[in-house]
C-alpha positions as a LaTeX table, in Angstrom:
\begin{tabular}{lrrr}
\hline
Residue & $x$ (\AA) & $y$ (\AA) & $z$ (\AA) \\
\hline
Met1 & 7.68 & 26.56 & $-11.52$ \\
Thr2 & 5.17 & 28.41 & $-9.32$ \\
Ser3 & 6.14 & 30.28 & $-6.18$ \\
Ser4 & 4.10 & 27.86 & $-4.06$ \\
Thr5 & 6.00 & 24.91 & $-5.56$ \\
Thr6 & 9.31 & 26.63 & $-4.83$ \\
Ser7 & 8.25 & 27.31 & $-1.25$ \\
Ser8 & 7.17 & 23.69 & $-0.75$ \\
Ser9 & 10.48 & 22.42 & $-2.14$ \\
Ser10 & 12.49 & 24.71 & 0.15 \\
Ser11 & 10.46 & 23.58 & 3.16 \\
Ala12 & 11.07 & 19.92 & 2.34 \\
Ala13 & 14.82 & 20.56 & 2.02 \\
Leu14 & 14.86 & 22.36 & 5.38 \\
Glu15 & 13.07 & 19.45 & 7.03 \\
Ser16 & 15.60 & 17.00 & 5.57 \\
Arg17 & 18.51 & 19.03 & 6.93 \\
Ala18 & 16.81 & 19.23 & 10.32 \\
Gly19 & 16.45 & 15.45 & 10.42 \\
Arg20 & 20.07 & 15.00 & 9.38 \\
Arg21 & 21.29 & 17.37 & 12.10 \\
Cys22 & 19.20 & 15.55 & 14.69 \\
His23 & 20.54 & 12.20 & 13.55 \\
Ser24 & 24.12 & 13.47 & 13.74 \\
Val25 & 23.95 & 14.28 & 17.45 \\
Leu26 & 22.09 & 11.06 & 18.24 \\
Asn27 & 24.62 & 9.01 & 16.29 \\
Ala28 & 27.51 & 10.67 & 18.11 \\
Leu29 & 26.14 & 9.44 & 21.42 \\
His30 & 25.39 & 5.97 & 20.06 \\
Ser31 & 28.82 & 5.56 & 18.46 \\
Ser32 & 30.76 & 6.37 & 21.61 \\
His33 & 30.48 & 2.75 & 22.76 \\
Tyr34 & 32.52 & 1.50 & 19.79 \\
Phe35 & 35.56 & 3.24 & 21.31 \\
Ser36 & 34.77 & 2.46 & 24.93 \\
Pro37 & 37.19 & 0.60 & 27.19 \\
Asp38 & 34.18 & $-0.25$ & 29.35 \\
Val39 & 32.53 & $-2.24$ & 26.57 \\
Asn40 & 35.84 & $-3.93$ & 25.76 \\
Arg41 & 36.21 & $-4.88$ & 29.41 \\
Glu42 & 32.71 & $-6.38$ & 29.53 \\
Leu43 & 33.34 & $-8.42$ & 26.38 \\
Lys44 & 36.71 & $-9.54$ & 27.70 \\
Gly45 & 34.82 & $-10.98$ & 30.64 \\
Leu46 & 32.98 & $-13.19$ & 28.14 \\
Gly47 & 36.22 & $-14.29$ & 26.50 \\
Ile48 & 36.03 & $-11.96$ & 23.46 \\
Thr49 & 39.28 & $-10.02$ & 23.57 \\
His50 & 40.22 & $-8.94$ & 20.04 \\
Pro51 & 39.00 & $-5.36$ & 19.41 \\
Thr52 & 37.68 & $-6.27$ & 15.95 \\
Ala53 & 35.82 & $-9.28$ & 17.33 \\
Val54 & 34.29 & $-7.00$ & 19.98 \\
Asn55 & 33.10 & $-4.62$ & 17.27 \\
Phe56 & 31.46 & $-7.37$ & 15.24 \\
Ala57 & 29.92 & $-8.99$ & 18.30 \\
Val58 & 28.31 & $-5.93$ & 19.86 \\
Arg59 & 26.78 & $-4.64$ & 16.63 \\
Ala60 & 25.74 & $-7.98$ & 15.12 \\
Ala61 & 24.47 & $-9.69$ & 18.27 \\
Ala62 & 20.94 & $-8.38$ & 17.75 \\
Leu63 & 20.84 & $-10.42$ & 14.52 \\
Gly64 & 21.52 & $-13.65$ & 16.41 \\
Ala65 & 24.34 & $-16.12$ & 15.77 \\
Val66 & 24.72 & $-15.19$ & 12.11 \\
Gly67 & 27.61 & $-16.07$ & 9.83 \\
Pro68 & 30.22 & $-13.84$ & 8.19 \\
Gly69 & 28.14 & $-13.32$ & 5.05 \\
Thr70 & 25.30 & $-11.68$ & 6.95 \\
Val71 & 27.67 & $-9.45$ & 8.93 \\
Ala72 & 29.59 & $-8.40$ & 5.80 \\
Ala73 & 26.32 & $-7.66$ & 3.99 \\
Thr74 & 24.76 & $-5.59$ & 6.76 \\
Phe75 & 27.97 & $-3.76$ & 7.75 \\
Tyr76 & 28.77 & $-3.21$ & 4.04 \\
Asn77 & 32.21 & $-1.59$ & 4.18 \\
Tyr78 & 34.20 & $-4.24$ & 6.06 \\
Lys79 & 36.39 & $-6.65$ & 4.12 \\
Tyr80 & 34.76 & $-10.08$ & 4.11 \\
Glu81 & 38.00 & $-11.88$ & 5.01 \\
Leu82 & 38.30 & $-9.78$ & 8.17 \\
Val83 & 34.74 & $-10.61$ & 9.16 \\
Ala84 & 35.28 & $-14.33$ & 8.51 \\
Ala85 & 38.36 & $-14.30$ & 10.74 \\
His86 & 36.14 & $-13.51$ & 13.75 \\
Val87 & 32.60 & $-14.64$ & 12.84 \\
Pro88 & 31.10 & $-17.12$ & 13.71 \\
Gln89 & 33.90 & $-17.81$ & 16.21 \\
Val90 & 32.58 & $-15.06$ & 18.50 \\
Trp91 & 29.32 & $-16.98$ & 18.93 \\
Arg92 & 31.25 & $-20.08$ & 20.00 \\
Thr93 & 32.85 & $-17.94$ & 22.69 \\
Ala94 & 29.71 & $-16.15$ & 23.89 \\
Ser95 & 26.06 & $-16.24$ & 22.92 \\
Pro96 & 24.44 & $-13.20$ & 21.29 \\
Glu97 & 22.23 & $-12.85$ & 24.38 \\
Asp98 & 25.25 & $-12.66$ & 26.68 \\
Val99 & 26.95 & $-10.18$ & 24.33 \\
Leu100 & 23.87 & $-7.91$ & 24.33 \\
Ala101 & 23.72 & $-7.95$ & 28.12 \\
Ala102 & 27.44 & $-7.18$ & 28.36 \\
Arg103 & 27.08 & $-4.39$ & 25.79 \\
Leu104 & 24.34 & $-2.72$ & 27.82 \\
Arg105 & 26.42 & $-2.93$ & 31.01 \\
Gly106 & 29.35 & $-1.39$ & 29.15 \\
Val107 & 27.17 & 1.37 & 27.70 \\
Asp108 & 25.80 & 2.16 & 31.16 \\
Thr109 & 29.32 & 2.52 & 32.57 \\
Thr110 & 30.47 & 4.51 & 29.53 \\
Leu111 & 27.63 & 7.03 & 29.64 \\
Arg112 & 27.99 & 7.57 & 33.37 \\
Arg113 & 31.73 & 8.13 & 32.92 \\
Leu114 & 31.44 & 10.46 & 29.91 \\
Leu115 & 28.37 & 12.42 & 30.94 \\
Gly116 & 28.49 & 12.41 & 34.72 \\
Glu117 & 25.77 & 11.33 & 37.12 \\
Glu118 & 24.04 & 14.72 & 37.12 \\
Leu119 & 23.38 & 14.73 & 33.36 \\
Val120 & 22.52 & 11.02 & 33.34 \\
Ala121 & 19.82 & 11.60 & 35.98 \\
Ser122 & 18.64 & 14.96 & 34.62 \\
Pro123 & 15.12 & 15.83 & 33.41 \\
Glu124 & 16.68 & 16.68 & 30.04 \\
Met125 & 17.92 & 13.10 & 29.64 \\
Ala126 & 14.45 & 11.75 & 30.37 \\
Glu127 & 12.96 & 14.22 & 27.89 \\
Ala128 & 15.48 & 13.26 & 25.23 \\
Ala129 & 14.67 & 9.59 & 25.72 \\
Glu130 & 10.95 & 10.26 & 25.39 \\
Leu131 & 11.41 & 12.31 & 22.21 \\
Ala132 & 13.82 & 9.87 & 20.57 \\
Leu133 & 11.60 & 6.89 & 21.35 \\
Arg134 & 8.63 & 8.76 & 19.89 \\
Ala135 & 10.59 & 9.27 & 16.66 \\
Thr136 & 11.28 & 5.53 & 16.42 \\
Glu137 & 7.54 & 4.84 & 16.28 \\
Ala138 & 7.64 & 5.76 & 12.57 \\
Cys139 & 10.63 & 3.59 & 11.67 \\
Thr140 & 9.92 & 0.66 & 9.33 \\
Arg141 & 11.45 & $-2.81$ & 9.23 \\
Gly142 & 11.25 & $-3.57$ & 5.49 \\
Ala143 & 14.73 & $-3.97$ & 3.90 \\
Arg144 & 16.33 & $-2.69$ & 7.11 \\
Pro145 & 17.87 & $-5.77$ & 8.78 \\
Leu146 & 20.05 & $-4.09$ & 11.42 \\
Tyr147 & 17.27 & $-1.74$ & 12.47 \\
Ala148 & 14.70 & $-4.56$ & 12.50 \\
Ala149 & 16.92 & $-6.75$ & 14.67 \\
His150 & 17.49 & $-3.97$ & 17.21 \\
Ala151 & 13.81 & $-3.04$ & 17.17 \\
Asp152 & 13.05 & $-6.48$ & 18.59 \\
Leu153 & 15.13 & $-5.74$ & 21.69 \\
Pro154 & 13.42 & $-4.46$ & 24.85 \\
Val155 & 13.65 & $-0.77$ & 25.71 \\
Pro156 & 15.81 & $-0.30$ & 28.83 \\
Glu157 & 14.07 & 1.26 & 31.82 \\
Glu158 & 16.67 & 3.85 & 32.80 \\
Pro159 & 16.33 & 7.04 & 30.74 \\
His160 & 19.98 & 7.31 & 29.66 \\
Leu161 & 19.93 & 3.73 & 28.40 \\
Ala162 & 16.53 & 4.22 & 26.78 \\
Tyr163 & 17.95 & 7.28 & 25.00 \\
Trp164 & 20.98 & 5.30 & 23.83 \\
His165 & 18.68 & 2.49 & 22.66 \\
Ala166 & 16.50 & 4.92 & 20.70 \\
Ala167 & 19.61 & 6.54 & 19.21 \\
Thr168 & 20.74 & 3.06 & 18.14 \\
Leu169 & 17.41 & 2.36 & 16.44 \\
Leu170 & 17.49 & 5.68 & 14.59 \\
Arg171 & 21.13 & 5.19 & 13.60 \\
Glu172 & 20.55 & 1.69 & 12.19 \\
His173 & 17.33 & 2.80 & 10.45 \\
Arg174 & 19.21 & 5.56 & 8.65 \\
Gly175 & 22.21 & 3.31 & 8.07 \\
Asp176 & 20.19 & 0.59 & 6.38 \\
Gly177 & 18.64 & 3.20 & 4.10 \\
His178 & 22.08 & 4.66 & 3.38 \\
Leu179 & 23.20 & 1.30 & 2.00 \\
Thr180 & 20.31 & 1.42 & $-0.46$ \\
Ala181 & 21.54 & 4.85 & $-1.59$ \\
Leu182 & 25.11 & 3.58 & $-1.96$ \\
Leu183 & 23.95 & 0.62 & $-4.04$ \\
Arg184 & 21.94 & 2.92 & $-6.31$ \\
Ala185 & 25.05 & 5.08 & $-6.72$ \\
Gly186 & 27.09 & 2.03 & $-7.73$ \\
Leu187 & 29.60 & 2.29 & $-4.89$ \\
Asp188 & 30.93 & $-0.85$ & $-3.26$ \\
Gly189 & 31.91 & $-0.80$ & 0.41 \\
Leu190 & 35.47 & 0.41 & $-0.03$ \\
Glu191 & 34.55 & 2.94 & $-2.74$ \\
Ala192 & 31.95 & 4.33 & $-0.36$ \\
Leu193 & 34.64 & 4.77 & 2.30 \\
Val194 & 37.15 & 6.34 & $-0.11$ \\
Ser195 & 34.64 & 8.82 & $-1.52$ \\
His196 & 33.34 & 9.71 & 1.94 \\
Thr197 & 36.87 & 10.30 & 3.22 \\
Ala198 & 37.44 & 12.58 & 0.22 \\
Thr199 & 34.66 & 14.84 & 1.53 \\
Gly200 & 36.77 & 15.53 & 4.63 \\
Lys201 & 34.01 & 14.19 & 6.87 \\
Gly202 & 34.88 & 10.49 & 6.72 \\
Thr203 & 37.32 & 8.22 & 8.53 \\
Arg204 & 41.04 & 8.63 & 7.92 \\
Pro205 & 42.59 & 5.79 & 5.85 \\
Lys206 & 44.69 & 4.54 & 8.77 \\
Trp207 & 41.51 & 3.87 & 10.75 \\
Val208 & 39.92 & 2.15 & 7.74 \\
Phe209 & 42.94 & $-0.12$ & 7.45 \\
Ser210 & 43.01 & $-0.99$ & 11.15 \\
Thr211 & 39.26 & $-1.48$ & 11.65 \\
Arg212 & 37.82 & $-2.47$ & 8.26 \\
Gly213 & 40.51 & $-4.87$ & 7.04 \\
Trp214 & 41.49 & $-3.08$ & 3.82 \\
Asn215 & 45.07 & $-2.16$ & 2.90 \\
Gln216 & 46.80 & 0.64 & 1.02 \\
Glu217 & 46.92 & $-1.30$ & $-2.26$ \\
Glu218 & 43.17 & $-1.93$ & $-2.15$ \\
Trp219 & 42.53 & 1.71 & $-1.20$ \\
Asp220 & 44.62 & 2.88 & $-4.17$ \\
Ala221 & 42.77 & 0.50 & $-6.52$ \\
Ala222 & 39.43 & 1.89 & $-5.30$ \\
Glu223 & 40.69 & 5.42 & $-5.94$ \\
Asp224 & 41.64 & 4.38 & $-9.48$ \\
Arg225 & 38.14 & 2.99 & $-10.10$ \\
Leu226 & 36.63 & 6.25 & $-8.85$ \\
Arg227 & 38.95 & 8.25 & $-11.11$ \\
Asp228 & 37.84 & 6.17 & $-14.07$ \\
Arg229 & 34.25 & 7.15 & $-13.25$ \\
Gly230 & 35.15 & 10.83 & $-12.88$ \\
Ile231 & 34.38 & 10.85 & $-9.16$ \\
Leu232 & 37.95 & 11.62 & $-8.03$ \\
Asp233 & 40.61 & 13.72 & $-9.70$ \\
Gly234 & 44.32 & 12.94 & $-10.03$ \\
Glu235 & 45.00 & 14.16 & $-6.48$ \\
Gly236 & 42.34 & 11.99 & $-4.92$ \\
Glu237 & 39.96 & 14.91 & $-4.38$ \\
Leu238 & 36.29 & 14.85 & $-5.33$ \\
Thr239 & 35.53 & 16.23 & $-8.76$ \\
Glu240 & 32.46 & 18.37 & $-9.32$ \\
Ser241 & 30.63 & 15.22 & $-10.39$ \\
Gly242 & 31.94 & 13.35 & $-7.37$ \\
Ala243 & 30.79 & 16.04 & $-4.97$ \\
Ala244 & 27.38 & 16.01 & $-6.63$ \\
Leu245 & 27.20 & 12.23 & $-6.27$ \\
Arg246 & 27.96 & 12.38 & $-2.55$ \\
Lys247 & 25.37 & 15.13 & $-2.15$ \\
Asp248 & 22.80 & 13.00 & $-3.99$ \\
Ile249 & 23.60 & 10.02 & $-1.74$ \\
Glu250 & 22.95 & 12.09 & 1.38 \\
Ala251 & 19.75 & 13.51 & $-0.11$ \\
Glu252 & 18.50 & 10.00 & $-0.92$ \\
Thr253 & 19.45 & 8.84 & 2.57 \\
Asp254 & 17.51 & 11.79 & 4.00 \\
Arg255 & 14.48 & 10.85 & 1.90 \\
Leu256 & 14.54 & 7.23 & 3.06 \\
Asp257 & 14.97 & 8.36 & 6.68 \\
Arg258 & 12.34 & 11.11 & 6.66 \\
Ala259 & 9.52 & 9.31 & 8.47 \\
Pro260 & 10.83 & 9.33 & 12.07 \\
Tyr261 & 11.48 & 13.08 & 12.05 \\
Glu262 & 8.23 & 13.96 & 10.31 \\
His263 & 6.46 & 11.86 & 12.94 \\
Leu264 & 8.22 & 13.73 & 15.74 \\
Gly265 & 7.40 & 17.09 & 14.17 \\
Ala266 & 9.45 & 20.24 & 13.71 \\
Ala267 & 9.23 & 21.35 & 17.35 \\
Gly268 & 10.12 & 17.89 & 18.62 \\
Val269 & 13.06 & 17.59 & 16.23 \\
Glu270 & 14.34 & 21.01 & 17.28 \\
Arg271 & 14.10 & 20.15 & 20.97 \\
Leu272 & 15.68 & 16.71 & 20.55 \\
Thr273 & 18.52 & 18.26 & 18.56 \\
Glu274 & 19.02 & 20.87 & 21.28 \\
Ile275 & 19.23 & 18.32 & 24.10 \\
Gly276 & 21.12 & 15.83 & 21.94 \\
Thr277 & 23.74 & 18.46 & 21.16 \\
Leu278 & 24.21 & 19.07 & 24.88 \\
Ile279 & 24.60 & 15.35 & 25.59 \\
Ala280 & 26.87 & 14.63 & 22.62 \\
Gly281 & 28.97 & 17.70 & 23.44 \\
Ala282 & 29.56 & 16.43 & 26.95 \\
Ala283 & 30.65 & 13.05 & 25.58 \\
Leu284 & 33.02 & 14.68 & 23.10 \\
Gln285 & 34.50 & 16.93 & 25.78 \\
Ala286 & 35.14 & 13.84 & 27.89 \\
Gly287 & 37.17 & 12.22 & 25.08 \\
Ala288 & 34.65 & 9.75 & 23.69 \\
Phe289 & 36.46 & 9.52 & 20.32 \\
Pro290 & 40.09 & 9.43 & 19.11 \\
Ala291 & 41.27 & 12.93 & 18.20 \\
Asp292 & 42.54 & 11.82 & 14.77 \\
Leu293 & 39.51 & 9.74 & 13.73 \\
Leu294 & 38.18 & 12.00 & 10.95 \\
Gly295 & 39.98 & 13.60 & 8.03 \\
Lys296 & 41.36 & 12.99 & 4.55 \\
Arg297 & 44.86 & 11.74 & 5.28 \\
\hline
\end{tabular}
């Protein structure tokens, strides 16, 4: 291998990590609404009261009044029976259009509460929205159903909502690509959760059970399947092969999600990450997420 080839490879790896870091802070801001009492309150006003039904409604509404099969396919790691218990019933309670409007109202209230009016109205927020929206210009719809559905929605006028909208587009674009990587790795939805949790960066099992519909017996069976493949050891920890597999999945996800960040450029990615870290940090400080959400056990 020549020195120029080595340099090019290192540069590409650095760019992938930069895109991943940028995505992480954007996703943190986007994901805050899944734990928001403000969004729950708005959906309750439409007659959707069960927390799981709220989750399915607000994320799937952009797809239209779809059935449980479409939601289970696009969400990937939720148990089908849990989805079918709430979908399509949610659309009999409220239309997707009403859900989307309620979601945006809830997000507006949530961001103002978590970030404060000064940050919401700041020049940095407007700059972040402009940069994030510019990155979305390079997103592609092919084989990315959740991204494509959200890309058809109008961009909100207010900068903090435009930033949240752009973060949603970038999150779903990466997420759709991530499912392709998981399929190539031969991991079903629950195996993907179990192996991610084993990295220490995923959701604790208790949250998987309460939000995804799986139970301890099914979790244990998934662990057994991963042990048979040499991905987990006897203690439920990642083996060397398992760690390499998870690393490969992230690298493939990075590759499939490269275009938006290349389009924005290194300076733009660095600036968006800087502002995004400030915004996400404020949300975290304000208690946007449960303290025990992430971890192995």
